[in-house]
Amino acid sequence: MSIPFIASAIVLITGIFWGIYWLPVRAIADLGLDGAWGTGAITLAAALFLLPFVLSRAHTLRSANRLGLASIALGGAAFALYSIGFLYGKVALVVLLWFFSPVWSVLIAKYLLRWHVPKLRYVAIALGLAGLFIMLGGDGGIPVPGSLGEWMAFIGGLIWALATAGMRLKSDVPPLPAAFVFALGATVTSIAFAPFLEPLPTIILSDLPLLTAQVLLTGGLWWGVSIAALMWATLRLDPARVGILLMTEVVFGAVTAAILAGESLSTSEMVGGALVILCGLLEVWPTKDEPARSTV
């Protein structure tokens, strides 16, 4: 099998994997680690899982670009908000608001980085904004996020767009150390938010073995293995292919939430969500007037 085929398979599986990430997050919350406490435990477990691999390559972090490292940690902070958001909002809406980030990416590329932005990207912005207004204001209300979880995903998407800009411009960190810094950034963010969202957790002693196993498994698989694998794969694929393959996260998130959590979307939410997905596809679609991909 060729390297591009393996990398594409990794990205596709990662999208599916993160589409069902809400399941262990909510299961861990049900066992006592509610709010940001659960995400803090998950990401700390991931950091500890990755630590042995990082210690043998500590020189890569010492010599890495500081802005690049900060951008990776900021990306982890954004993902922490996304993770916590699943406990305070509809799964499908949280995922869709996160995938509104391509609009932020285009605006950052144009006005902050002063990069050339092809006309197709402006179409993406228009579709994304239209989708957002329909999705959030289709019932006649003000088109803004309606729950804490939706706000966390929305703001997290903005932070993620900023972080990816920094990572693409300045990061020279290999996948495993990068995944460690990513998890560490998420851990710090989660611990900072935790006391303000929920009281100190009370855990039933009989639930502790199952809770520990779920935390270690979720941290190791989602935040450890899958993030490191995704970082490896994205270096070997065209960004357009990566963006399109990762859209499986939206589909699996919405479908599994509907089947397993009974969360249904209204017609306006589905129409607006479809436009947001289309926005994401157009944002990564190659264009003739950009010989080399240069958007965030």
Coordinates of C-alpha atoms in Angstrom, one line a residue:
M1 CA 0.0 0.0 0.0
S2 CA 1.2 3.5 -0.8
I3 CA 1.9 6.2 1.8
P4 CA -0.9 8.5 0.4
F5 CA -3.4 5.6 0.7
I6 CA -2.4 4.8 4.3
A7 CA -2.4 8.5 5.2
S8 CA -5.9 8.9 3.6
A9 CA -7.2 5.9 5.6
I10 CA -5.8 7.4 8.8
V11 CA -7.6 10.7 8.2
L12 CA -10.9 9.0 7.3
I13 CA -10.8 6.7 10.4
T14 CA -9.8 9.7 12.6
G15 CA -12.9 11.6 11.4
I16 CA -15.1 8.6 12.2
F17 CA -13.4 8.2 15.5
W18 CA -13.9 11.8 16.6
G19 CA -17.5 11.6 15.4
I20 CA -18.2 9.2 18.3
Y21 CA -16.0 10.9 20.8
W22 CA -19.0 12.4 22.6
L23 CA -19.9 8.9 23.8
P24 CA -16.9 8.4 26.2
V25 CA -17.0 12.0 27.2
R26 CA -20.6 11.6 28.4
A27 CA -20.0 8.2 29.9
I28 CA -17.1 9.6 32.0
A29 CA -19.4 12.5 33.1
D30 CA -22.0 9.9 34.1
L31 CA -19.4 8.2 36.3
G32 CA -18.7 11.3 38.2
L33 CA -16.2 13.4 36.2
D34 CA -18.7 16.0 35.0
G35 CA -18.0 19.3 33.1
A36 CA -14.4 20.1 32.4
W37 CA -13.1 17.6 35.0
G38 CA -13.6 14.7 32.6
T39 CA -11.8 16.4 29.7
G40 CA -9.0 17.4 32.1
A41 CA -8.6 13.8 33.2
I42 CA -8.7 12.4 29.6
T43 CA -6.1 14.9 28.3
L44 CA -3.9 14.4 31.3
A45 CA -4.0 10.7 30.7
A46 CA -3.0 11.3 27.1
A47 CA -0.1 13.5 28.1
L48 CA 1.1 10.8 30.5
F49 CA 0.7 8.2 27.8
L50 CA 2.8 10.3 25.4
L51 CA 5.4 11.4 27.9
P52 CA 7.8 8.4 27.5
F53 CA 7.9 8.9 23.8
V54 CA 8.6 12.6 24.3
L55 CA 11.4 12.2 26.8
S56 CA 13.5 10.4 24.3
R57 CA 13.0 13.3 21.9
A58 CA 13.2 16.1 24.3
H59 CA 15.7 18.0 22.1
T60 CA 12.9 18.5 19.5
L61 CA 10.9 20.5 22.0
R62 CA 13.9 22.5 23.3
S63 CA 14.9 23.5 19.8
A64 CA 11.4 24.0 18.5
N65 CA 10.0 27.4 17.4
R66 CA 8.3 28.9 20.5
L67 CA 5.4 30.4 18.5
G68 CA 4.9 27.0 16.9
L69 CA 4.8 25.3 20.3
A70 CA 2.4 27.9 21.6
S71 CA 0.1 27.4 18.5
I72 CA 0.0 23.6 19.2
A73 CA -0.9 24.2 22.8
L74 CA -3.6 26.7 21.7
G75 CA -4.9 24.0 19.4
G76 CA -5.2 21.7 22.4
A77 CA -7.1 24.4 24.3
A78 CA -9.5 24.8 21.4
F79 CA -10.1 21.0 21.3
A80 CA -10.7 21.1 25.1
L81 CA -13.5 23.6 24.6
Y82 CA -15.0 21.3 21.9
S83 CA -14.8 18.3 24.2
I84 CA -16.4 20.1 27.1
G85 CA -19.1 21.4 24.9
F86 CA -20.6 18.0 24.3
L87 CA -21.8 18.0 27.9
Y88 CA -23.7 21.3 27.5
G89 CA -25.3 21.2 24.0
K90 CA -26.6 19.0 21.2
V91 CA -23.9 16.8 19.8
A92 CA -24.7 17.6 16.1
L93 CA -24.8 21.4 16.8
V94 CA -21.6 21.3 18.7
V95 CA -19.9 19.5 15.9
L96 CA -21.4 21.8 13.2
L97 CA -20.4 25.0 15.1
W98 CA -16.9 23.7 15.4
F99 CA -16.8 23.1 11.6
F100 CA -17.8 26.8 11.1
S101 CA -14.0 27.4 11.7
P102 CA -13.2 27.6 7.9
V103 CA -14.9 31.0 7.9
W104 CA -12.5 32.2 10.6
S105 CA -9.6 30.6 8.6
V106 CA -10.4 32.6 5.5
L107 CA -10.8 35.8 7.4
I108 CA -7.5 35.3 9.3
A109 CA -5.7 34.5 6.0
K110 CA -7.1 37.6 4.3
Y111 CA -6.9 40.3 7.1
L112 CA -4.4 39.0 9.6
L113 CA -1.8 37.2 7.4
R114 CA -2.5 39.3 4.3
W115 CA -2.5 36.2 2.1
H116 CA -4.2 36.1 -1.3
V117 CA -7.7 34.6 -0.9
P118 CA -9.3 33.1 -4.1
K119 CA -12.8 34.1 -4.9
L120 CA -14.1 30.6 -4.1
R121 CA -13.2 31.2 -0.4
Y122 CA -15.5 34.2 -0.3
V123 CA -18.3 32.0 -1.6
A124 CA -17.4 29.7 1.3
I125 CA -17.7 32.5 3.8
A126 CA -21.1 33.5 2.4
L127 CA -22.4 29.9 2.6
G128 CA -21.0 29.5 6.1
L129 CA -22.6 32.7 7.4
A130 CA -25.9 31.8 5.7
G131 CA -25.8 28.4 7.3
L132 CA -25.0 29.8 10.7
F133 CA -27.9 32.2 10.5
I134 CA -30.4 29.5 9.3
M135 CA -29.1 26.9 11.8
L136 CA -29.3 29.2 14.9
G137 CA -32.1 31.6 13.9
G138 CA -34.4 29.4 11.8
D139 CA -37.0 29.5 14.6
G140 CA -37.2 33.3 14.4
G141 CA -34.8 33.8 17.3
I142 CA -31.5 35.7 17.4
P143 CA -29.0 33.7 15.3
V144 CA -26.5 33.2 18.1
P145 CA -25.4 30.0 19.9
G146 CA -28.2 29.0 22.3
S147 CA -26.3 26.9 24.9
L148 CA -23.0 26.9 26.7
G149 CA -21.9 23.9 24.7
E150 CA -22.7 25.7 21.4
W151 CA -20.8 28.8 22.6
M152 CA -17.8 26.7 23.5
A153 CA -17.7 25.0 20.1
F154 CA -18.2 28.3 18.3
I155 CA -15.3 30.0 20.2
G156 CA -13.2 26.9 20.1
G157 CA -13.5 26.9 16.3
L158 CA -12.2 30.5 16.2
I159 CA -9.3 29.6 18.5
W160 CA -8.6 26.5 16.3
A161 CA -8.4 28.6 13.2
L162 CA -5.8 30.9 14.9
A163 CA -3.9 27.9 16.2
T164 CA -3.7 26.2 12.8
A165 CA -2.4 29.4 11.3
G166 CA 0.4 29.4 13.8
M167 CA 1.1 25.7 13.4
R168 CA 1.3 25.9 9.6
L169 CA 3.6 29.0 9.7
K170 CA 5.9 28.1 12.6
S171 CA 5.6 24.5 13.8
D172 CA 8.4 22.2 13.1
V173 CA 7.6 19.6 15.9
P174 CA 7.3 15.9 15.0
P175 CA 3.9 14.2 15.5
L176 CA 4.4 12.5 18.9
P177 CA 5.9 15.5 20.7
A178 CA 3.3 17.7 19.0
A179 CA 0.5 15.5 20.3
F180 CA 2.0 15.7 23.8
V181 CA 2.0 19.6 23.7
F182 CA -1.5 19.5 22.3
A183 CA -2.8 17.3 25.1
L184 CA -0.9 19.5 27.7
G185 CA -2.6 22.6 26.3
A186 CA -6.0 20.9 26.6
T187 CA -5.3 19.7 30.2
V188 CA -4.3 23.2 31.4
T189 CA -7.4 24.7 29.7
S190 CA -9.7 22.1 31.2
I191 CA -8.4 22.5 34.7
A192 CA -8.8 26.2 34.4
F193 CA -12.4 25.9 33.4
A194 CA -13.4 23.0 35.7
P195 CA -14.1 24.8 39.0
F196 CA -16.3 27.4 37.2
L197 CA -18.5 24.8 35.5
E198 CA -19.1 22.1 38.0
P199 CA -18.3 21.4 41.7
L200 CA -15.5 19.1 42.7
P201 CA -16.4 15.6 41.5
T202 CA -17.8 13.0 43.8
I203 CA -17.0 9.5 42.6
I204 CA -18.6 6.3 43.9
L205 CA -15.8 3.9 44.9
S206 CA -17.3 1.0 43.0
D207 CA -17.3 3.1 39.8
L208 CA -13.6 4.0 40.1
P209 CA -12.1 1.0 38.2
L210 CA -14.5 1.5 35.2
L211 CA -13.9 5.3 35.3
T212 CA -10.2 4.9 35.4
A213 CA -10.2 2.4 32.5
Q214 CA -12.5 4.7 30.4
V215 CA -10.3 7.8 31.1
L216 CA -7.1 6.0 30.1
L217 CA -8.6 4.4 27.0
T218 CA -10.1 7.7 25.8
G219 CA -7.0 9.7 26.5
G220 CA -4.7 7.1 24.9
L221 CA -6.8 6.4 21.8
W222 CA -8.4 9.7 21.0
W223 CA -5.9 12.3 22.3
G224 CA -2.8 10.2 22.0
V225 CA -2.8 7.7 19.1
S226 CA -5.4 9.4 16.8
I227 CA -3.9 12.9 17.2
A228 CA -0.4 11.8 16.6
A229 CA -1.5 9.7 13.6
L230 CA -3.5 12.6 12.2
M231 CA -0.5 14.9 12.5
W232 CA 1.6 12.3 10.6
A233 CA -1.0 11.9 7.9
T234 CA -1.7 15.6 7.3
L235 CA 2.0 16.2 6.5
R236 CA 1.7 13.7 3.6
L237 CA -1.6 14.8 2.1
D238 CA -3.0 17.7 0.3
P239 CA -5.0 19.9 2.7
A240 CA -8.1 19.6 0.5
R241 CA -8.2 15.8 0.9
V242 CA -7.6 16.1 4.6
G243 CA -10.5 18.6 5.0
I244 CA -12.9 16.5 3.0
L245 CA -12.1 13.2 4.7
L246 CA -12.5 14.8 8.1
M247 CA -16.0 15.8 7.3
T248 CA -17.0 12.2 8.2
E249 CA -16.9 13.5 11.8
V250 CA -20.0 15.6 11.2
V251 CA -21.9 12.8 9.7
F252 CA -21.0 10.2 12.4
G253 CA -21.5 12.7 15.2
A254 CA -25.1 13.6 14.0
V255 CA -26.1 10.0 13.2
T256 CA -24.8 8.5 16.4
A257 CA -26.3 11.2 18.5
A258 CA -29.7 10.7 16.8
I259 CA -29.6 6.9 17.3
L260 CA -28.0 6.6 20.7
A261 CA -29.0 9.9 22.5
G262 CA -32.3 10.6 20.7
E263 CA -31.1 14.1 19.6
S264 CA -32.9 15.2 16.5
L265 CA -32.3 18.3 14.5
S266 CA -35.0 20.7 13.2
T267 CA -35.4 21.4 9.5
S268 CA -33.6 24.8 9.8
E269 CA -30.8 23.2 11.8
M270 CA -30.3 20.5 9.1
V271 CA -30.4 23.0 6.2
G272 CA -28.0 25.4 8.0
G273 CA -25.8 22.5 9.0
A274 CA -25.6 21.4 5.3
L275 CA -24.5 24.9 4.3
V276 CA -21.8 24.9 7.0
I277 CA -20.5 21.5 5.7
L278 CA -20.5 22.9 2.1
C279 CA -18.6 25.9 3.4
G280 CA -16.0 23.6 4.8
L281 CA -15.7 21.7 1.6
L282 CA -15.3 24.9 -0.5
E283 CA -12.7 26.3 1.9
V284 CA -10.4 23.4 1.2
W285 CA -11.2 22.9 -2.5
P286 CA -8.2 23.6 -4.8
T287 CA -8.6 26.6 -7.1
K288 CA -6.8 27.6 -10.3
D289 CA -5.7 31.0 -8.9
E290 CA -3.8 29.5 -6.0
P291 CA -0.8 27.4 -7.4
A292 CA 0.1 26.4 -3.8
R293 CA -2.4 26.0 -1.0
S294 CA -1.9 29.0 1.3
T295 CA -5.1 29.3 3.4
V296 CA -5.1 28.5 7.1

